[in-house]
XYZ file of C-alpha atoms in Angstrom:
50
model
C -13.086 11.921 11.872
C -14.488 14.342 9.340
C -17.411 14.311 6.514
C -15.322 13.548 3.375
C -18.033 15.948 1.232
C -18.583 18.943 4.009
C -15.289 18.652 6.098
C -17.719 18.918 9.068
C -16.212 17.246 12.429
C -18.320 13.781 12.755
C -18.050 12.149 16.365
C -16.925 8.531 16.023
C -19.639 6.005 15.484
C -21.588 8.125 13.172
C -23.017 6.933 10.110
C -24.534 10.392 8.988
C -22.896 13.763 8.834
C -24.778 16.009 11.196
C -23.989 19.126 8.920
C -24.878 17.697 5.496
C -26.505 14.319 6.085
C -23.895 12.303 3.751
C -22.912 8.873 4.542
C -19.571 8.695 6.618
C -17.625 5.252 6.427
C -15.749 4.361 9.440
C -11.708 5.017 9.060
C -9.800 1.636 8.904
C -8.089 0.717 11.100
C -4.113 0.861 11.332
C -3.377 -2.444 11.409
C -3.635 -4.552 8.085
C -6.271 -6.649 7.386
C -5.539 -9.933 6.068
C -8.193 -11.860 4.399
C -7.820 -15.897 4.435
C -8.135 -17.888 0.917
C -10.649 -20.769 0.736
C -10.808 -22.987 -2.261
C -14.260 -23.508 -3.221
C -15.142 -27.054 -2.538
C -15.929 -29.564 -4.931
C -19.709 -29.850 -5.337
C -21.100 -33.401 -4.489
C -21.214 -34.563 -7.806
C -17.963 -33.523 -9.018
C -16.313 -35.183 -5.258
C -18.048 -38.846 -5.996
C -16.663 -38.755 -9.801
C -12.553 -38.456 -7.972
């Protein structure tokens, strides 16, 4: 993985770039994440008035 502002090799795990101290986020992964839906549920007030 590299430093996206220095281009500096960072070693896998890192959060700071050795070289220029910026913040490195971790590379995603390959596969796609998929993020479930939940409603919001019906606060207790709102459930008792059904």
């Amino acid at each position: 993985m590299k430093c996206p502002e220095c281009g500096t090799e960072v070693a896998p795990g890192d959060v700071f770039c050795g070289n220029c101290g910026s913040m490195v986020l971790p590379e995603e992964s390959a596969a796609p994440r998929h993020h479930s839906f939940l409603p919001p549920r019906p606060r207790p007030i709102e459930a008792a008035r059904r």
